[in-house]
Amino acid sequence: MRIDTKCIQSGYTPKNGEARILPIYQSTTFKYDSTEHMGRLFDLEEDGYFYTRLANPTNDAVAAKIADLEGGVAGMLTSSGQSACFYSIFNICEAGDHFVCSTSIYGGTYNLFSVTMKKLGIDVTFVDPDASAEDIAAAFRPNTKALFGETIANPALVVLDIEKFAKVAHDHGVPLIVDNTFATPINCRPIEWGADIVVHSTTKYMDGHATSVGGAIVDSGNFDWEAHSDKFPGLTTPDESYHGVVYTERFGKAAYITKATATLMRDLGSIPSPHNSFLLNLGLETLALRMRKHCENAQKIAEYLSKNDKVSWVSFSGLEGDKYHQLAQKYMPSGSCGVISFGVKGGRENAVKFMDSLKLAAIVTHVADARTSVLHPASHTHRQMNDEELKAAGVTPDLIRFSVGIEDADDIIEDIENALNAAVK
Ligand SMILES: *Cc1c(COP(=O)(O)O)cnc(C)c1O
């Protein structure tokens, strides 16, 4: 199936006489006829549902669709993008371990990695995503277990050179984990470029209508954990909490996802509600259509902004002069995403005036939604960072993150024009 077809058809195939639309299994538990049967499920000896914290048919169908869209072998849903990012690392790192991460990432992920995970004894080194492979390699240590980056960084819109990152990771015997939230699998499939694990905040384009917070992890099945067994004992040696199961032996290419479900979901429990997964699935059905419109609108608006003398700079990889145009052409030839960042002349003060003068575009802590929305990262998502950290993350104090919706582009442009006229005299 081609990607537009997968958006509609993947994940759920009803049998004769069953519901055409993915049912919402709003049930915490599942019934069995024998004690013995249920016992086999607990030992991971048989596939089957028994408790929704571990697995649920609605959640699984949507996870399978996302895995198929990304070209992975297995996927899991989480209750948020934050938990997806956390699990993706925590599944293979424990106290005393270390990982390397691009500086240009979502503010929430930055906090999670640099503050909260440090408290768990897991250390991180941030590297400039534009640095040379040698400089990125210099951040690796003997206890490094993963490399992490975002396809298109939120909000700096830095495009990741996925092949460069994959090579450095693989040279050091660790997986590359890529957060593909902004590009979505419609525009980029990181696995095709060497990523081993893909994570998402499904809250954004995948849901697309701002109804449900959620996340996903997809396993490419390509990373050879056994070849680096000394680094990943959690996957390659017996798990005493599951009667000595060895994930790579029992589950092969799905070892990583199975371990994440069997241990992290069991113990930490960040599951989405089946109802939210149902809504996410509706969003996924139109993902390909919406992404095309987001990209087309964003291109028009970025071109408009780049010609406007009240705007000091525009960052959008669809613009020919953009620093990341070439990388975007390589990894996302049919469009990157609908998010543009730009600076209003007059710095922070005029940026705030501009935001307050918009009528159609709404100030919301949200992005990548059908409705045009706008945010000032320095006063909102990234406000915990000092100026130096902001700079390293590619966020200047005047940066406006403008998330172009799927309305008529001319209406959005009129709104911007009126607000610019009110803000910049
Ligand atoms: C929003 C976002 C997250 C966090 O996801 P939530 O669903 O809000 O928890 C992680 N990564 C990126 C790139 C995001 O945009």
CSV table of C-alpha atoms and ligand atoms in Angstrom, one decimal:
chain,number,residue,atom,x,y,z
A,1,MET,CA,0.0,0.0,0.0
A,2,ARG,CA,1.1,3.6,-0.7
A,3,ILE,CA,1.2,6.0,2.2
A,4,ASP,CA,-2.2,7.7,1.5
A,5,THR,CA,-3.8,4.3,1.5
A,6,LYS,CA,-2.0,3.2,4.7
A,7,CYS,CA,-3.5,6.3,6.5
A,8,ILE,CA,-6.9,4.9,5.8
A,9,GLN,CA,-6.5,1.1,5.7
A,10,SER,CA,-3.6,0.1,8.0
A,11,GLY,CA,-3.9,-1.2,11.5
A,12,TYR,CA,-7.4,-2.6,11.5
A,13,THR,CA,-8.9,-5.1,9.1
A,14,PRO,CA,-12.4,-6.2,10.2
A,15,LYS,CA,-13.4,-9.8,9.7
A,16,ASN,CA,-16.7,-10.9,8.2
A,17,GLY,CA,-19.6,-9.1,10.0
A,18,GLU,CA,-17.3,-7.0,12.3
A,19,ALA,CA,-17.5,-3.3,12.8
A,20,ARG,CA,-16.1,-1.4,9.7
A,21,ILE,CA,-14.7,1.4,11.9
A,22,LEU,CA,-12.1,0.5,14.6
A,23,PRO,CA,-14.2,-0.1,17.8
A,24,ILE,CA,-13.3,1.6,21.0
A,25,TYR,CA,-12.5,-1.2,23.5
A,26,GLN,CA,-13.3,0.9,26.5
A,27,SER,CA,-12.6,-2.0,28.8
A,28,THR,CA,-9.8,-2.3,31.4
A,29,THR,CA,-9.8,-6.0,31.3
A,30,PHE,CA,-10.5,-9.1,29.2
A,31,LYS,CA,-12.1,-12.4,30.2
A,32,TYR,CA,-10.7,-15.9,29.9
A,33,ASP,CA,-12.2,-19.4,30.4
A,34,SER,CA,-9.3,-20.9,32.3
A,35,THR,CA,-6.8,-20.0,34.9
A,36,GLU,CA,-4.1,-21.7,33.0
A,37,HIS,CA,-4.7,-19.6,29.8
A,38,MET,CA,-4.5,-16.4,31.7
A,39,GLY,CA,-1.2,-17.6,33.3
A,40,ARG,CA,0.3,-18.1,29.9
A,41,LEU,CA,-0.5,-14.5,29.0
A,42,PHE,CA,1.3,-13.3,32.1
A,43,ASP,CA,4.4,-15.2,31.2
A,44,LEU,CA,4.4,-13.6,27.7
A,45,GLU,CA,4.1,-17.2,26.3
A,46,GLU,CA,1.0,-16.3,24.3
A,47,ASP,CA,-0.4,-13.2,22.7
A,48,GLY,CA,-3.6,-11.9,24.2
A,49,TYR,CA,-5.2,-9.0,26.0
A,50,PHE,CA,-5.7,-9.1,29.7
A,51,TYR,CA,-5.3,-5.7,31.1
A,52,THR,CA,-5.4,-2.4,29.2
A,53,ARG,CA,-2.3,-1.0,30.9
A,54,LEU,CA,-0.3,-3.6,29.0
A,55,ALA,CA,-2.3,-3.8,25.8
A,56,ASN,CA,-5.7,-2.9,24.4
A,57,PRO,CA,-7.1,-3.7,20.9
A,58,THR,CA,-7.9,-0.1,20.0
A,59,ASN,CA,-4.6,1.2,21.1
A,60,ASP,CA,-2.8,-1.6,19.3
A,61,ALA,CA,-4.5,-1.1,16.0
A,62,VAL,CA,-3.5,2.6,16.0
A,63,ALA,CA,0.0,1.7,17.0
A,64,ALA,CA,0.2,-0.7,14.2
A,65,LYS,CA,-1.0,1.9,11.7
A,66,ILE,CA,1.7,4.4,12.9
A,67,ALA,CA,4.3,1.6,12.7
A,68,ASP,CA,3.2,0.9,9.1
A,69,LEU,CA,3.3,4.6,8.1
A,70,GLU,CA,6.9,4.8,9.5
A,71,GLY,CA,8.0,1.5,7.9
A,72,GLY,CA,8.7,-0.1,11.3
A,73,VAL,CA,8.0,-3.6,12.5
A,74,ALA,CA,6.2,-2.7,15.7
A,75,GLY,CA,4.8,0.3,17.6
A,76,MET,CA,3.3,1.3,20.9
A,77,LEU,CA,1.2,4.3,21.9
A,78,THR,CA,1.8,6.3,25.0
A,79,SER,CA,-0.3,8.9,26.9
A,80,SER,CA,1.9,11.8,25.6
A,81,GLY,CA,4.8,12.7,23.5
A,82,GLN,CA,6.8,13.3,26.7
A,83,SER,CA,6.3,9.7,27.8
A,84,ALA,CA,7.2,8.4,24.4
A,85,CYS,CA,10.5,10.4,24.5
A,86,PHE,CA,11.1,9.2,28.1
A,87,TYR,CA,10.4,5.6,27.4
A,88,SER,CA,12.5,5.6,24.2
A,89,ILE,CA,15.6,6.3,26.3
A,90,PHE,CA,14.7,4.7,29.5
A,91,ASN,CA,14.1,1.4,27.7
A,92,ILE,CA,17.8,1.1,27.1
A,93,CYS,CA,19.4,3.4,29.7
A,94,GLU,CA,19.7,3.0,33.4
A,95,ALA,CA,21.5,4.9,36.2
A,96,GLY,CA,25.2,5.3,35.2
A,97,ASP,CA,24.4,5.4,31.5
A,98,HIS,CA,24.7,8.3,29.1
A,99,PHE,CA,23.3,9.4,25.8
A,100,VAL,CA,23.9,12.1,23.3
A,101,CYS,CA,21.3,14.5,22.0
A,102,SER,CA,20.9,17.3,19.5
A,103,THR,CA,20.6,20.8,21.2
A,104,SER,CA,17.8,21.7,18.9
A,105,ILE,CA,14.8,19.9,20.4
A,106,TYR,CA,11.5,20.6,21.9
A,107,GLY,CA,11.7,22.5,25.2
A,108,GLY,CA,9.8,19.8,27.2
A,109,THR,CA,12.2,17.1,25.9
A,110,TYR,CA,15.2,19.3,26.8
A,111,ASN,CA,13.9,19.6,30.4
A,112,LEU,CA,13.1,15.9,30.6
A,113,PHE,CA,16.6,15.0,29.4
A,114,SER,CA,18.7,17.7,31.1
A,115,VAL,CA,16.9,17.8,34.5
A,116,THR,CA,14.6,14.9,35.3
A,117,MET,CA,16.6,12.1,33.7
A,118,LYS,CA,19.8,13.4,35.4
A,119,LYS,CA,18.0,12.9,38.7
A,120,LEU,CA,17.6,9.2,37.7
A,121,GLY,CA,21.3,9.0,37.1
A,122,ILE,CA,21.1,9.1,33.3
A,123,ASP,CA,23.5,11.7,31.9
A,124,VAL,CA,23.1,13.5,28.6
A,125,THR,CA,25.5,15.5,26.4
A,126,PHE,CA,24.0,18.0,24.0
A,127,VAL,CA,25.6,18.5,20.6
A,128,ASP,CA,25.0,21.0,17.9
A,129,PRO,CA,23.1,19.2,15.1
A,130,ASP,CA,25.1,21.1,12.5
A,131,ALA,CA,28.4,20.0,13.9
A,132,SER,CA,30.7,17.6,12.0
A,133,ALA,CA,30.4,13.9,12.5
A,134,GLU,CA,33.8,14.0,14.3
A,135,ASP,CA,32.5,16.7,16.7
A,136,ILE,CA,29.4,14.7,17.4
A,137,ALA,CA,31.5,11.5,17.9
A,138,ALA,CA,33.6,13.4,20.5
A,139,ALA,CA,30.6,13.5,22.8
A,140,PHE,CA,30.4,9.7,23.0
A,141,ARG,CA,31.7,7.8,26.1
A,142,PRO,CA,32.1,4.1,26.8
A,143,ASN,CA,28.7,4.2,28.6
A,144,THR,CA,26.8,6.0,25.8
A,145,LYS,CA,23.7,4.1,24.9
A,146,ALA,CA,21.8,6.2,22.3
A,147,LEU,CA,21.8,9.3,20.0
A,148,PHE,CA,18.7,11.4,19.9
A,149,GLY,CA,17.5,14.2,17.5
A,150,GLU,CA,14.3,15.7,15.9
A,151,THR,CA,13.7,15.6,12.2
A,152,ILE,CA,12.6,19.2,12.3
A,153,ALA,CA,13.3,20.8,15.6
A,154,ASN,CA,10.4,22.4,17.5
A,155,PRO,CA,10.5,25.4,17.4
A,156,ALA,CA,14.0,26.2,15.9
A,157,LEU,CA,13.1,24.3,12.6
A,158,VAL,CA,16.6,23.0,12.3
A,159,VAL,CA,16.5,20.0,9.9
A,160,LEU,CA,18.4,17.0,11.1
A,161,ASP,CA,21.0,15.4,8.9
A,162,ILE,CA,19.6,11.9,9.7
A,163,GLU,CA,22.2,10.0,7.7
A,164,LYS,CA,25.1,11.8,9.5
A,165,PHE,CA,23.5,11.1,12.9
A,166,ALA,CA,22.8,7.5,12.0
A,167,LYS,CA,26.4,6.9,11.0
A,168,VAL,CA,27.8,8.3,14.2
A,169,ALA,CA,25.4,6.3,16.3
A,170,HIS,CA,26.1,3.1,14.4
A,171,ASP,CA,29.9,3.6,14.5
A,172,HIS,CA,29.5,3.6,18.3
A,173,GLY,CA,27.2,0.6,18.4
A,174,VAL,CA,24.1,2.5,19.6
A,175,PRO,CA,20.7,3.2,18.0
A,176,LEU,CA,19.6,6.6,16.6
A,177,ILE,CA,16.3,7.7,18.0
A,178,VAL,CA,14.4,10.4,16.0
A,179,ASP,CA,11.5,12.4,17.0
A,180,ASN,CA,9.5,12.8,13.8
A,181,THR,CA,6.6,14.8,15.2
A,182,PHE,CA,6.8,17.8,12.8
A,183,ALA,CA,7.7,16.1,9.6
A,184,THR,CA,5.3,13.1,10.1
A,185,PRO,CA,5.8,10.0,8.1
A,186,ILE,CA,4.0,11.6,5.2
A,187,ASN,CA,6.9,13.9,4.6
A,188,CYS,CA,9.8,11.9,6.0
A,189,ARG,CA,10.4,8.4,7.2
A,190,PRO,CA,13.6,8.5,9.3
A,191,ILE,CA,13.9,4.7,9.3
A,192,GLU,CA,14.6,4.9,5.5
A,193,TRP,CA,17.6,7.1,6.3
A,194,GLY,CA,19.1,4.9,9.1
A,195,ALA,CA,17.1,5.8,12.3
A,196,ASP,CA,16.4,2.8,14.5
A,197,ILE,CA,13.6,4.1,16.7
A,198,VAL,CA,11.1,6.8,15.8
A,199,VAL,CA,9.1,8.7,18.4
A,200,HIS,CA,6.1,11.0,18.1
A,201,SER,CA,4.0,13.5,19.9
A,202,THR,CA,0.8,12.4,18.2
A,203,THR,CA,-0.8,15.4,19.9
A,204,LYS,CA,0.4,17.5,16.9
A,205,TYR,CA,-0.3,16.7,13.2
A,206,MET,CA,-1.2,13.1,13.7
A,207,ASP,CA,-4.2,13.9,15.8
A,208,GLY,CA,-4.3,17.2,13.9
A,209,HIS,CA,-7.5,18.6,15.6
A,210,ALA,CA,-6.1,19.4,19.1
A,211,THR,CA,-8.4,16.9,20.7
A,212,SER,CA,-6.0,14.4,22.4
A,213,VAL,CA,-2.6,14.4,24.0
A,214,GLY,CA,-0.7,11.3,23.0
A,215,GLY,CA,2.6,9.8,21.8
A,216,ALA,CA,4.0,6.8,19.9
A,217,ILE,CA,7.2,4.8,19.6
A,218,VAL,CA,8.1,2.8,16.5
A,219,ASP,CA,10.8,0.2,16.3
A,220,SER,CA,12.5,-0.3,12.9
A,221,GLY,CA,13.5,-3.7,13.9
A,222,ASN,CA,16.9,-3.0,12.3
A,223,PHE,CA,19.2,-2.4,15.3
A,224,ASP,CA,21.3,-5.5,16.2
A,225,TRP,CA,21.1,-5.5,20.0
A,226,GLU,CA,22.8,-8.8,20.2
A,227,ALA,CA,25.9,-7.5,18.3
A,228,HIS,CA,26.2,-4.9,21.2
A,229,SER,CA,25.0,-7.2,23.9
A,230,ASP,CA,27.4,-5.7,26.5
A,231,LYS,CA,25.6,-2.3,26.1
A,232,PHE,CA,22.1,-3.6,26.2
A,233,PRO,CA,21.8,-6.3,28.8
A,234,GLY,CA,18.2,-5.4,29.4
A,235,LEU,CA,17.4,-6.8,26.0
A,236,THR,CA,19.9,-9.6,25.6
A,237,THR,CA,20.0,-11.2,29.1
A,238,PRO,CA,17.2,-12.8,31.1
A,239,ASP,CA,14.6,-10.5,32.6
A,240,GLU,CA,13.9,-11.9,36.1
A,241,SER,CA,10.7,-9.9,36.3
A,242,TYR,CA,9.4,-12.1,33.5
A,243,HIS,CA,10.6,-15.5,34.4
A,244,GLY,CA,13.9,-15.1,32.7
A,245,VAL,CA,12.6,-14.1,29.2
A,246,VAL,CA,15.4,-12.8,26.9
A,247,TYR,CA,13.7,-10.2,24.7
A,248,THR,CA,16.0,-10.5,21.7
A,249,GLU,CA,15.7,-14.3,21.7
A,250,ARG,CA,11.9,-14.5,22.2
A,251,PHE,CA,10.8,-11.5,20.2
A,252,GLY,CA,13.5,-10.9,17.5
A,253,LYS,CA,12.9,-7.7,15.7
A,254,ALA,CA,10.2,-6.6,18.1
A,255,ALA,CA,12.5,-7.0,21.1
A,256,TYR,CA,12.7,-3.3,21.9
A,257,ILE,CA,9.0,-2.5,21.7
A,258,THR,CA,8.0,-5.7,23.5
A,259,LYS,CA,10.4,-4.8,26.4
A,260,ALA,CA,9.0,-1.3,26.5
A,261,THR,CA,5.4,-2.6,26.8
A,262,ALA,CA,6.2,-5.5,29.1
A,263,THR,CA,8.3,-3.6,31.6
A,264,LEU,CA,7.9,0.2,31.2
A,265,MET,CA,4.2,0.2,30.6
A,266,ARG,CA,3.7,-2.4,33.2
A,267,ASP,CA,5.6,-0.4,35.8
A,268,LEU,CA,5.1,3.2,34.8
A,269,GLY,CA,1.7,3.0,33.0
A,270,SER,CA,1.6,5.9,30.6
A,271,ILE,CA,-1.1,4.4,28.4
A,272,PRO,CA,-3.5,6.4,26.3
A,273,SER,CA,-7.2,5.9,26.8
A,274,PRO,CA,-8.8,3.8,24.1
A,275,HIS,CA,-11.1,6.7,23.3
A,276,ASN,CA,-8.2,9.0,22.7
A,277,SER,CA,-6.7,6.4,20.4
A,278,PHE,CA,-9.9,6.2,18.4
A,279,LEU,CA,-9.8,10.0,17.9
A,280,LEU,CA,-6.1,9.8,16.9
A,281,ASN,CA,-7.0,7.2,14.3
A,282,LEU,CA,-9.6,9.6,12.8
A,283,GLY,CA,-6.9,12.2,12.6
A,284,LEU,CA,-4.5,9.7,10.9
A,285,GLU,CA,-7.1,9.0,8.2
A,286,THR,CA,-6.7,12.5,6.8
A,287,LEU,CA,-3.0,13.0,7.7
A,288,ALA,CA,-1.7,12.8,4.1
A,289,LEU,CA,-4.3,15.3,2.8
A,290,ARG,CA,-3.8,17.7,5.7
A,291,MET,CA,0.0,17.7,5.5
A,292,ARG,CA,-0.1,18.7,1.8
A,293,LYS,CA,-2.4,21.6,2.6
A,294,HIS,CA,-0.3,22.7,5.6
A,295,CYS,CA,2.8,22.7,3.5
A,296,GLU,CA,1.2,24.5,0.6
A,297,ASN,CA,-0.2,27.2,2.9
A,298,ALA,CA,3.1,27.5,4.9
A,299,GLN,CA,5.1,28.0,1.6
A,300,LYS,CA,2.8,30.9,0.6
A,301,ILE,CA,2.9,32.5,4.0
A,302,ALA,CA,6.7,32.1,4.3
A,303,GLU,CA,7.2,33.8,0.9
A,304,TYR,CA,4.8,36.6,2.0
A,305,LEU,CA,6.7,37.1,5.3
A,306,SER,CA,10.1,37.0,3.6
A,307,LYS,CA,9.0,40.0,1.4
A,308,ASN,CA,7.5,42.0,4.2
A,309,ASP,CA,9.7,44.8,5.6
A,310,LYS,CA,8.2,44.6,9.1
A,311,VAL,CA,9.7,41.1,9.4
A,312,SER,CA,13.4,40.8,10.3
A,313,TRP,CA,14.0,37.2,9.4
A,314,VAL,CA,12.0,34.1,8.4
A,315,SER,CA,13.0,30.5,9.0
A,316,PHE,CA,11.2,27.9,6.8
A,317,SER,CA,13.1,25.2,5.0
A,318,GLY,CA,10.8,25.6,1.9
A,319,LEU,CA,12.4,29.0,1.2
A,320,GLU,CA,15.3,28.7,-1.3
A,321,GLY,CA,17.7,30.9,0.8
A,322,ASP,CA,16.9,29.0,4.0
A,323,LYS,CA,19.9,27.5,5.8
A,324,TYR,CA,18.2,24.1,5.8
A,325,HIS,CA,16.7,24.2,2.3
A,326,GLN,CA,19.1,21.7,0.9
A,327,LEU,CA,18.7,19.2,3.8
A,328,ALA,CA,15.0,19.6,3.6
A,329,GLN,CA,15.1,18.9,-0.2
A,330,LYS,CA,17.0,15.7,0.5
A,331,TYR,CA,14.9,14.3,3.4
A,332,MET,CA,11.5,15.9,2.7
A,333,PRO,CA,11.2,16.6,-1.1
A,334,SER,CA,7.5,16.9,-1.0
A,335,GLY,CA,7.4,19.5,1.9
A,336,SER,CA,8.5,19.8,5.5
A,337,CYS,CA,5.7,20.9,7.8
A,338,GLY,CA,3.4,23.9,8.3
A,339,VAL,CA,5.4,25.6,11.0
A,340,ILE,CA,7.3,28.8,10.3
A,341,SER,CA,9.4,30.8,12.7
A,342,PHE,CA,10.1,34.5,12.2
A,343,GLY,CA,11.2,37.6,13.9
A,344,VAL,CA,9.1,40.8,14.0
A,345,LYS,CA,11.2,44.0,13.7
A,346,GLY,CA,11.5,45.7,17.1
A,347,GLY,CA,12.4,42.5,19.0
A,348,ARG,CA,10.6,40.9,21.9
A,349,GLU,CA,8.3,43.9,22.6
A,350,ASN,CA,6.9,44.0,19.1
A,351,ALA,CA,6.7,40.3,18.9
A,352,VAL,CA,4.3,40.3,21.8
A,353,LYS,CA,2.3,43.2,20.3
A,354,PHE,CA,2.0,41.3,17.0
A,355,MET,CA,0.8,38.2,18.8
A,356,ASP,CA,-1.8,40.2,20.7
A,357,SER,CA,-3.1,41.8,17.5
A,358,LEU,CA,-3.8,38.6,15.6
A,359,LYS,CA,-7.5,37.7,15.3
A,360,LEU,CA,-7.7,34.5,13.3
A,361,ALA,CA,-4.5,32.9,14.5
A,362,ALA,CA,-4.9,32.0,18.1
A,363,ILE,CA,-2.4,32.2,20.9
A,364,VAL,CA,-2.3,28.6,22.2
A,365,THR,CA,0.3,26.3,23.7
A,366,HIS,CA,-0.2,24.1,20.7
A,367,VAL,CA,1.3,23.6,17.3
A,368,ALA,CA,0.7,21.5,14.2
A,369,ASP,CA,-3.1,21.7,14.2
A,370,ALA,CA,-5.7,22.3,11.6
A,371,ARG,CA,-6.3,25.8,13.0
A,372,THR,CA,-3.6,28.4,12.6
A,373,SER,CA,-2.0,29.0,16.0
A,374,VAL,CA,0.9,31.1,17.3
A,375,LEU,CA,3.3,31.0,20.2
A,376,HIS,CA,6.2,33.0,21.6
A,377,PRO,CA,8.6,30.3,22.8
A,378,ALA,CA,10.8,32.7,24.9
A,379,SER,CA,7.7,33.6,27.0
A,380,HIS,CA,6.0,30.2,26.8
A,381,THR,CA,7.4,26.8,26.0
A,382,HIS,CA,11.1,27.7,26.6
A,383,ARG,CA,10.7,30.2,29.4
A,384,GLN,CA,12.6,27.9,31.8
A,385,MET,CA,15.8,28.4,29.7
A,386,ASN,CA,18.3,31.2,30.2
A,387,ASP,CA,19.4,33.3,27.3
A,388,GLU,CA,22.4,31.1,26.6
A,389,GLU,CA,20.4,28.0,26.6
A,390,LEU,CA,17.8,29.7,24.3
A,391,LYS,CA,20.5,30.5,21.9
A,392,ALA,CA,21.9,27.0,21.9
A,393,ALA,CA,18.4,25.7,21.2
A,394,GLY,CA,18.1,28.1,18.3
A,395,VAL,CA,15.4,30.2,20.0
A,396,THR,CA,15.9,34.0,19.9
A,397,PRO,CA,13.8,36.3,22.1
A,398,ASP,CA,11.9,37.7,19.1
A,399,LEU,CA,11.1,34.2,17.6
A,400,ILE,CA,7.5,33.7,16.8
A,401,ARG,CA,6.4,30.1,16.1
A,402,PHE,CA,3.6,30.4,13.6
A,403,SER,CA,1.8,27.1,12.9
A,404,VAL,CA,0.0,27.5,9.7
A,405,GLY,CA,-3.4,25.7,9.6
A,406,ILE,CA,-5.5,24.5,6.7
A,407,GLU,CA,-7.7,27.5,6.3
A,408,ASP,CA,-7.5,29.6,3.1
A,409,ALA,CA,-4.0,31.0,3.0
A,410,ASP,CA,-5.2,34.4,1.9
A,411,ASP,CA,-7.2,34.8,5.1
A,412,ILE,CA,-4.2,33.9,7.2
A,413,ILE,CA,-2.1,36.4,5.3
A,414,GLU,CA,-4.6,39.2,5.9
A,415,ASP,CA,-4.6,38.4,9.6
A,416,ILE,CA,-0.8,38.6,9.7
A,417,GLU,CA,-0.7,41.8,7.7
A,418,ASN,CA,-3.2,43.6,10.0
A,419,ALA,CA,-1.2,42.4,13.1
A,420,LEU,CA,2.1,43.5,11.6
A,421,ASN,CA,0.6,46.9,10.8
A,422,ALA,CA,-0.6,47.3,14.4
A,423,ALA,CA,2.7,46.1,16.0
A,424,VAL,CA,5.4,47.7,13.8
A,425,LYS,CA,5.0,51.4,13.1
B,1,LIG,C1,5.0,18.5,21.7
B,1,LIG,C2,6.2,17.8,21.4
B,1,LIG,C3,6.6,16.8,22.3
B,1,LIG,C4,5.9,16.5,23.6
B,1,LIG,O1,4.7,15.9,23.3
B,1,LIG,P1,3.4,16.0,24.2
B,1,LIG,O2,2.4,15.2,23.5
B,1,LIG,O3,3.0,17.4,24.4
B,1,LIG,O4,3.7,15.4,25.5
B,1,LIG,C5,7.8,16.1,22.0
B,1,LIG,N1,8.5,16.3,20.9
B,1,LIG,C6,8.1,17.3,20.0
B,1,LIG,C7,8.9,17.5,18.7
B,1,LIG,C8,6.9,18.0,20.2
B,1,LIG,O5,6.5,19.0,19.4
